[in-house]
Amino acid sequence: MRTTQRRRSAPARGDLWRGWSAPSVRSAFTAAFAVVVVLVGLRLSVRDDSHAVSWLALPPLAASAFLPWRWVAGVGAASMALAFGYLWLLHDFSMDGVAVHGVDFLVVAVAVVIAAAVAVVRERDDDRLRRLAQLASVVQQAILRPIGERLGPFDIAARYVSARSGAEIGGDLYEALDTEYGVRIVIGDVRGKGLDAVRLSSTVLGSFRHVAFERADQRCMIADLDHAVARNGGDEDFVTAILLQERGGTLEILNCGHPPPMLVRDGVATYLEPESMAPPLGLGPSAQELTVRLQPGDRIFLYTDGLAEARKDGEFFPIRERAWSLIGHGNTGDGLASLETALRRWVGGPLTDDIALLLLDYRPEAD
């Protein structure tokens, strides 16, 4: 409850700046004021002073794109003051002068009002987007519950990398549980995107959290999960998934159409692939079990196809070649963070798909 209260109160402390830090606001305000000064200098350097004041409508309009409305009003007030001072310097109080420059002064005033209104609307939209992002984060945490740093004989880290900025919710899934049958882990990827994928992901995770404590045989778990997908998904829906079970230093792997896990041992990364791949959940899989005897210090890396299919100029990200340098040693959480950073640098732009990552470090001596 305390954690929830802290998370909810954090945005309230930043309401004054609407998501801006004070140095950022000062920098933006300084830039807008510099625009005012430059415009005035340019106009003063031109002999033709007709409609020079109307140029001062530009700074508040430009500021409305990135500053809070109060600061936009401040930029507008500076523009109005400079406009009045400029007219005073001209000393053109004839009927024609008053008519021409008066209209220009009115243009600046109208621009200030419009800029402030635009900033208010933009801030409301920003607040709405922030709240939606917070809601998506809450839903994501409800579906993908946090995994502790230690589970059975494993140091473990999980990471969800969203392809869309501010939206951390999708069809990728993972879970790790310590049961009487050993540590059981699932990672999967729902076909498709959007709310339907999220609902099916939630169904698979809910079923796994139940049957992981009820079924002694992983093959029975596969059958239960397959039935859950078939009942709750559409005719063309399926879920690629891997189930792992560790008992007494032996890792048992069932792969249902998912990218193979990777074993990192003594500086070498190898894929743990069965002789034949089973269909995904929802398509009646009959998975062949792969057994691996673990050694202390072994790392098991699990991921979804968003990582396997990430590419730059048609070239796939070299997961295997860089596995040891990125995730083969050190803290597991830091390793996944380094992997994400390297991936984003490699792609050089937005990701095309969400990615779920799990890194297991086998350290039975810590028990």
Coordinates of C-alpha atoms in Angstrom, one line a residue:
M1 CA 0.0 0.0 0.0
R2 CA 2.8 2.4 0.8
T3 CA 4.5 1.7 -2.5
T4 CA 1.2 2.4 -4.4
Q5 CA 0.8 5.7 -2.5
R6 CA 4.3 6.8 -3.4
R7 CA 3.7 6.1 -7.0
R8 CA 0.5 8.0 -7.1
S9 CA 1.9 11.0 -5.3
A10 CA 4.9 11.3 -7.5
P11 CA 3.1 13.0 -10.5
A12 CA 1.4 15.4 -8.1
R13 CA 4.7 16.9 -7.0
G14 CA 5.5 17.7 -10.6
D15 CA 2.1 19.3 -11.5
L16 CA 3.6 22.8 -11.3
W17 CA 5.9 22.1 -14.1
R18 CA 3.6 19.6 -16.0
G19 CA 6.4 17.1 -16.4
W20 CA 9.1 19.7 -16.9
S21 CA 12.2 20.1 -14.7
A22 CA 13.0 23.7 -13.6
P23 CA 16.3 23.8 -15.6
S24 CA 14.4 22.6 -18.8
V25 CA 11.8 25.3 -18.3
R26 CA 14.4 28.0 -17.8
S27 CA 16.3 26.9 -20.9
A28 CA 13.2 26.9 -23.0
F29 CA 12.2 30.3 -21.7
T30 CA 15.6 31.7 -22.4
A31 CA 15.5 30.4 -25.9
A32 CA 12.1 32.0 -26.5
F33 CA 13.3 35.3 -25.1
A34 CA 16.4 35.1 -27.3
V35 CA 14.1 34.8 -30.3
V36 CA 12.3 38.0 -29.2
V37 CA 15.6 39.9 -29.0
V38 CA 16.8 38.6 -32.3
L39 CA 13.6 39.6 -34.1
V40 CA 13.7 43.0 -32.6
G41 CA 17.3 43.4 -33.6
L42 CA 16.5 42.4 -37.2
R43 CA 13.6 44.8 -37.5
L44 CA 15.6 47.6 -36.0
S45 CA 18.3 47.0 -38.6
V46 CA 15.8 47.4 -41.5
R47 CA 14.9 50.9 -42.5
D48 CA 11.4 50.0 -43.5
D49 CA 9.6 50.0 -40.2
S50 CA 6.1 49.2 -41.5
H51 CA 4.5 46.3 -39.7
A52 CA 7.6 45.6 -37.7
V53 CA 5.7 45.1 -34.5
S54 CA 3.7 42.2 -36.0
W55 CA 6.8 40.1 -36.0
L56 CA 6.7 40.0 -32.2
A57 CA 3.7 37.6 -32.6
L58 CA 6.0 34.8 -33.5
P59 CA 7.8 34.2 -30.1
P60 CA 4.7 33.3 -28.1
L61 CA 3.4 31.2 -30.9
A62 CA 6.7 29.3 -31.0
A63 CA 6.8 29.0 -27.2
S64 CA 3.3 27.4 -27.2
A65 CA 4.7 24.3 -28.8
F66 CA 6.9 23.4 -25.8
L67 CA 6.4 25.7 -22.8
P68 CA 3.7 25.6 -20.0
W69 CA 1.0 28.1 -20.6
R70 CA 2.1 30.3 -17.7
W71 CA 5.5 30.7 -19.4
V72 CA 3.9 31.2 -22.8
A73 CA 2.0 34.1 -21.2
G74 CA 5.3 35.4 -19.9
V75 CA 6.8 35.3 -23.3
G76 CA 3.7 37.0 -24.7
A77 CA 3.9 39.7 -22.0
A78 CA 7.6 40.3 -23.0
S79 CA 6.5 40.6 -26.7
M80 CA 3.7 43.1 -25.8
A81 CA 6.1 45.2 -23.7
L82 CA 8.7 45.3 -26.6
A83 CA 5.9 46.1 -29.0
F84 CA 4.8 49.0 -26.9
G85 CA 8.4 50.2 -26.4
Y86 CA 9.1 49.9 -30.1
L87 CA 6.0 52.1 -30.9
W88 CA 7.2 54.6 -28.3
L89 CA 10.6 54.8 -29.9
L90 CA 9.0 55.5 -33.3
H91 CA 7.1 58.5 -32.0
D92 CA 4.7 58.1 -34.8
F93 CA 1.4 59.3 -33.3
S94 CA -0.1 60.5 -36.5
M95 CA -3.5 59.1 -37.5
D96 CA -1.9 56.8 -40.1
G97 CA 0.8 55.7 -37.7
V98 CA -1.6 54.9 -35.0
A99 CA -3.8 53.0 -37.4
V100 CA -1.0 50.9 -38.8
H101 CA 0.9 50.2 -35.7
G102 CA -2.3 49.8 -33.6
V103 CA -3.4 47.0 -35.8
D104 CA 0.1 45.4 -35.5
F105 CA -0.2 45.7 -31.7
L106 CA -3.6 44.1 -31.8
V107 CA -2.1 41.2 -33.9
V108 CA 0.5 40.6 -31.2
A109 CA -2.1 40.6 -28.5
V110 CA -4.3 38.1 -30.3
A111 CA -1.3 35.9 -31.0
V112 CA -0.5 35.9 -27.3
V113 CA -4.1 34.8 -26.4
I114 CA -4.0 32.1 -29.1
A115 CA -0.6 30.8 -28.0
A116 CA -1.7 30.6 -24.3
A117 CA -4.8 28.7 -25.4
V118 CA -2.8 26.3 -27.5
A119 CA -0.4 25.7 -24.6
V120 CA -3.4 24.9 -22.3
V121 CA -4.8 22.4 -24.7
R122 CA -1.4 20.8 -25.3
E123 CA -0.8 20.5 -21.5
R124 CA -4.2 18.8 -21.1
D125 CA -3.3 16.3 -23.9
D126 CA 0.1 15.7 -22.3
D127 CA -1.6 15.0 -18.9
R128 CA -4.0 12.6 -20.6
L129 CA -1.2 10.8 -22.3
R130 CA 0.8 10.6 -19.0
R131 CA -2.2 9.1 -17.2
L132 CA -2.8 6.6 -20.0
A133 CA 0.9 5.6 -19.8
Q134 CA 0.5 5.2 -16.0
L135 CA -2.6 3.1 -16.5
A136 CA -0.8 0.9 -19.0
S137 CA 2.0 0.5 -16.6
V138 CA -0.4 -0.6 -13.8
V139 CA -2.1 -3.1 -16.1
Q140 CA 1.3 -4.4 -17.2
Q141 CA 2.4 -4.9 -13.6
A142 CA -0.9 -6.7 -12.9
I143 CA -0.4 -9.1 -15.8
L144 CA 3.4 -9.4 -15.6
R145 CA 4.0 -9.5 -11.8
P146 CA 7.5 -8.4 -10.6
I147 CA 9.9 -11.3 -10.3
G148 CA 12.2 -11.4 -7.3
E149 CA 16.0 -11.2 -7.7
R150 CA 16.4 -14.8 -6.3
L151 CA 14.3 -17.8 -7.1
G152 CA 15.4 -21.3 -6.0
P153 CA 19.0 -21.8 -7.3
F154 CA 18.7 -18.9 -9.7
D155 CA 19.6 -15.2 -9.6
I156 CA 17.0 -13.9 -12.0
A157 CA 16.1 -10.7 -13.9
A158 CA 13.2 -9.9 -16.1
R159 CA 12.7 -7.0 -18.5
Y160 CA 9.9 -5.8 -20.8
V161 CA 11.0 -3.6 -23.6
S162 CA 8.1 -1.8 -25.3
A163 CA 8.3 -0.9 -28.9
R164 CA 6.0 2.1 -28.3
S165 CA 7.2 5.0 -26.2
G166 CA 4.9 5.5 -23.2
A167 CA 3.0 2.3 -23.7
E168 CA 4.4 -0.7 -21.8
I169 CA 1.7 -3.2 -22.5
G170 CA 1.5 -6.0 -25.1
G171 CA 1.2 -9.7 -25.8
D172 CA 4.6 -10.8 -24.6
L173 CA 4.6 -12.7 -21.3
Y174 CA 6.8 -14.4 -18.7
E175 CA 6.5 -15.9 -15.2
A176 CA 8.7 -17.7 -12.8
L177 CA 7.4 -19.8 -9.8
D178 CA 9.1 -21.9 -7.1
T179 CA 6.9 -25.0 -6.7
E180 CA 7.2 -28.4 -5.0
Y181 CA 8.2 -29.8 -8.4
G182 CA 11.0 -27.3 -8.8
V183 CA 11.4 -23.8 -10.3
R184 CA 9.0 -23.5 -13.2
I185 CA 9.3 -20.7 -15.8
V186 CA 7.3 -19.7 -18.9
I187 CA 8.0 -17.2 -21.6
G188 CA 5.8 -16.6 -24.5
D189 CA 4.5 -14.3 -27.2
V190 CA 0.8 -14.0 -28.3
R191 CA 0.1 -13.7 -32.0
G192 CA -1.1 -10.2 -32.9
K193 CA -1.2 -7.0 -30.9
G194 CA -3.6 -4.8 -29.0
L195 CA -6.1 -5.6 -26.3
D196 CA -7.0 -9.0 -27.7
A197 CA -3.3 -10.0 -27.3
V198 CA -3.2 -8.6 -23.8
R199 CA -6.3 -10.6 -22.8
L200 CA -4.9 -13.8 -24.2
S201 CA -1.6 -13.2 -22.5
S202 CA -3.4 -12.7 -19.2
T203 CA -5.3 -16.0 -19.8
V204 CA -2.1 -17.9 -20.4
L205 CA -0.4 -16.5 -17.4
G206 CA -3.4 -17.1 -15.1
S207 CA -3.5 -20.7 -16.3
F208 CA 0.2 -21.2 -15.8
R209 CA 0.1 -19.8 -12.3
H210 CA -2.6 -22.4 -11.5
V211 CA -1.3 -25.6 -13.2
A212 CA 2.4 -25.0 -12.2
F213 CA 1.4 -26.0 -8.6
E214 CA -1.0 -28.7 -9.7
R215 CA 0.7 -30.7 -12.5
A216 CA 3.7 -32.9 -11.8
D217 CA 4.4 -33.4 -15.5
Q218 CA 5.2 -30.4 -17.8
R219 CA 3.5 -32.1 -20.7
C220 CA 0.3 -32.0 -18.8
M221 CA 0.9 -28.3 -18.2
I222 CA 1.4 -27.8 -22.0
A223 CA -2.0 -29.6 -22.6
D224 CA -3.8 -27.3 -20.1
L225 CA -2.3 -24.2 -21.5
D226 CA -3.2 -25.3 -25.0
H227 CA -6.8 -25.8 -24.0
A228 CA -6.9 -22.4 -22.4
V229 CA -5.7 -20.7 -25.6
A230 CA -8.1 -22.7 -27.7
R231 CA -11.0 -21.8 -25.5
N232 CA -10.3 -18.1 -25.1
G233 CA -8.6 -17.2 -28.4
G234 CA -9.9 -16.9 -31.9
D235 CA -9.6 -19.5 -34.7
E236 CA -6.3 -18.0 -35.8
D237 CA -4.9 -17.1 -32.4
F238 CA -1.9 -18.9 -31.0
V239 CA 0.9 -18.4 -28.4
T240 CA 4.5 -19.4 -28.9
A241 CA 5.9 -20.5 -25.5
I242 CA 8.8 -22.2 -23.7
L243 CA 8.3 -24.0 -20.4
L244 CA 11.3 -24.7 -18.2
Q245 CA 11.7 -26.7 -15.1
E246 CA 14.7 -27.0 -12.9
R247 CA 15.1 -29.9 -10.4
G248 CA 18.3 -30.9 -8.7
G249 CA 20.5 -29.2 -11.3
T250 CA 18.7 -30.6 -14.3
L251 CA 16.9 -28.2 -16.6
E252 CA 13.9 -29.6 -18.6
I253 CA 12.8 -27.6 -21.6
L254 CA 9.6 -27.8 -23.6
N255 CA 9.5 -25.5 -26.7
C256 CA 6.2 -24.7 -28.5
G257 CA 7.2 -22.8 -31.6
H258 CA 9.3 -20.2 -29.7
P259 CA 12.8 -18.8 -30.3
P260 CA 15.2 -21.2 -28.6
P261 CA 16.7 -20.3 -25.2
M262 CA 20.4 -19.7 -25.0
L263 CA 22.9 -21.2 -22.6
V264 CA 26.0 -19.1 -21.8
R265 CA 28.8 -21.1 -20.3
D266 CA 32.5 -20.4 -20.0
G267 CA 32.3 -17.5 -22.5
V268 CA 30.4 -19.5 -25.1
A269 CA 26.8 -19.1 -26.1
T270 CA 24.8 -22.0 -27.6
Y271 CA 21.2 -22.4 -28.5
L272 CA 19.2 -25.1 -26.7
E273 CA 17.1 -26.4 -29.6
P274 CA 15.1 -29.7 -29.6
E275 CA 15.4 -32.1 -32.5
S276 CA 11.9 -31.1 -33.6
M277 CA 9.9 -28.0 -32.9
A278 CA 6.4 -28.4 -31.6
P279 CA 3.5 -26.1 -32.8
P280 CA 2.5 -23.1 -30.6
L281 CA -0.1 -23.2 -27.9
G282 CA -3.6 -23.3 -29.4
L283 CA -2.5 -25.5 -32.3
G284 CA -2.3 -28.8 -30.3
P285 CA 1.4 -29.0 -29.5
S286 CA 3.2 -32.2 -28.5
A287 CA 6.5 -30.9 -27.4
Q288 CA 9.7 -33.0 -27.2
E289 CA 11.5 -32.4 -23.9
L290 CA 15.1 -31.3 -24.0
T291 CA 17.2 -32.0 -20.8
V292 CA 20.3 -30.0 -19.9
R293 CA 22.6 -30.7 -16.9
L294 CA 23.5 -27.3 -15.4
Q295 CA 26.8 -26.2 -13.9
P296 CA 27.3 -23.4 -11.4
G297 CA 27.7 -20.1 -13.2
D298 CA 25.6 -21.2 -16.2
R299 CA 23.3 -18.5 -17.6
I300 CA 20.0 -19.2 -19.4
F301 CA 18.8 -16.4 -21.6
L302 CA 15.1 -16.4 -22.7
Y303 CA 13.6 -13.8 -25.1
T304 CA 10.7 -13.3 -27.4
D305 CA 10.9 -12.8 -31.2
G306 CA 11.1 -9.0 -31.0
L307 CA 14.7 -9.6 -30.2
A308 CA 15.3 -12.4 -32.6
E309 CA 13.8 -10.3 -35.5
A310 CA 15.4 -7.0 -34.6
R311 CA 17.5 -5.8 -37.6
K312 CA 19.4 -2.9 -39.1
D313 CA 19.6 -2.7 -42.9
G314 CA 18.4 -6.2 -43.2
E315 CA 21.1 -7.6 -40.7
F316 CA 19.8 -9.2 -37.5
F317 CA 21.1 -8.2 -34.1
P318 CA 24.1 -10.6 -33.3
I319 CA 22.7 -12.0 -30.1
R320 CA 24.9 -15.0 -29.9
E321 CA 28.1 -13.2 -30.8
R322 CA 27.5 -10.5 -28.1
A323 CA 25.9 -12.7 -25.5
W324 CA 29.0 -13.2 -23.3
S325 CA 30.0 -9.5 -23.3
L326 CA 26.5 -8.3 -22.5
I327 CA 24.8 -10.9 -20.3
G328 CA 27.5 -13.5 -19.6
H329 CA 28.8 -12.0 -16.4
G330 CA 28.0 -9.4 -13.7
N331 CA 24.6 -8.6 -12.2
T332 CA 21.7 -10.1 -14.2
G333 CA 19.6 -6.9 -14.1
D334 CA 22.6 -4.9 -15.4
G335 CA 23.1 -7.4 -18.1
L336 CA 19.6 -7.0 -19.5
A337 CA 19.9 -3.3 -19.3
S338 CA 23.2 -3.4 -21.3
L339 CA 21.5 -5.7 -23.8
E340 CA 18.6 -3.3 -24.3
T341 CA 21.0 -0.4 -24.8
A342 CA 23.1 -2.3 -27.3
L343 CA 20.0 -3.3 -29.2
R344 CA 18.6 0.2 -29.5
R345 CA 21.9 1.4 -30.7
W346 CA 22.1 -1.3 -33.2
V347 CA 18.6 -0.7 -34.6
G348 CA 19.2 3.1 -34.6
G349 CA 15.4 3.8 -34.4
P350 CA 12.2 2.6 -33.0
L351 CA 11.7 -1.1 -32.4
T352 CA 9.2 -3.0 -34.5
D353 CA 7.9 -5.3 -31.7
D354 CA 7.8 -5.6 -28.0
I355 CA 10.4 -7.8 -26.3
A356 CA 10.3 -9.8 -23.1
L357 CA 13.6 -10.8 -21.6
L358 CA 14.6 -13.3 -18.8
L359 CA 18.1 -14.0 -17.6
L360 CA 18.8 -16.9 -15.2
D361 CA 22.1 -17.3 -13.4
Y362 CA 22.4 -20.8 -11.9
R363 CA 24.1 -20.4 -8.5
P364 CA 23.0 -23.4 -6.2
E365 CA 25.8 -22.6 -3.7
A366 CA 23.9 -19.4 -2.7
D367 CA 21.1 -21.6 -1.3

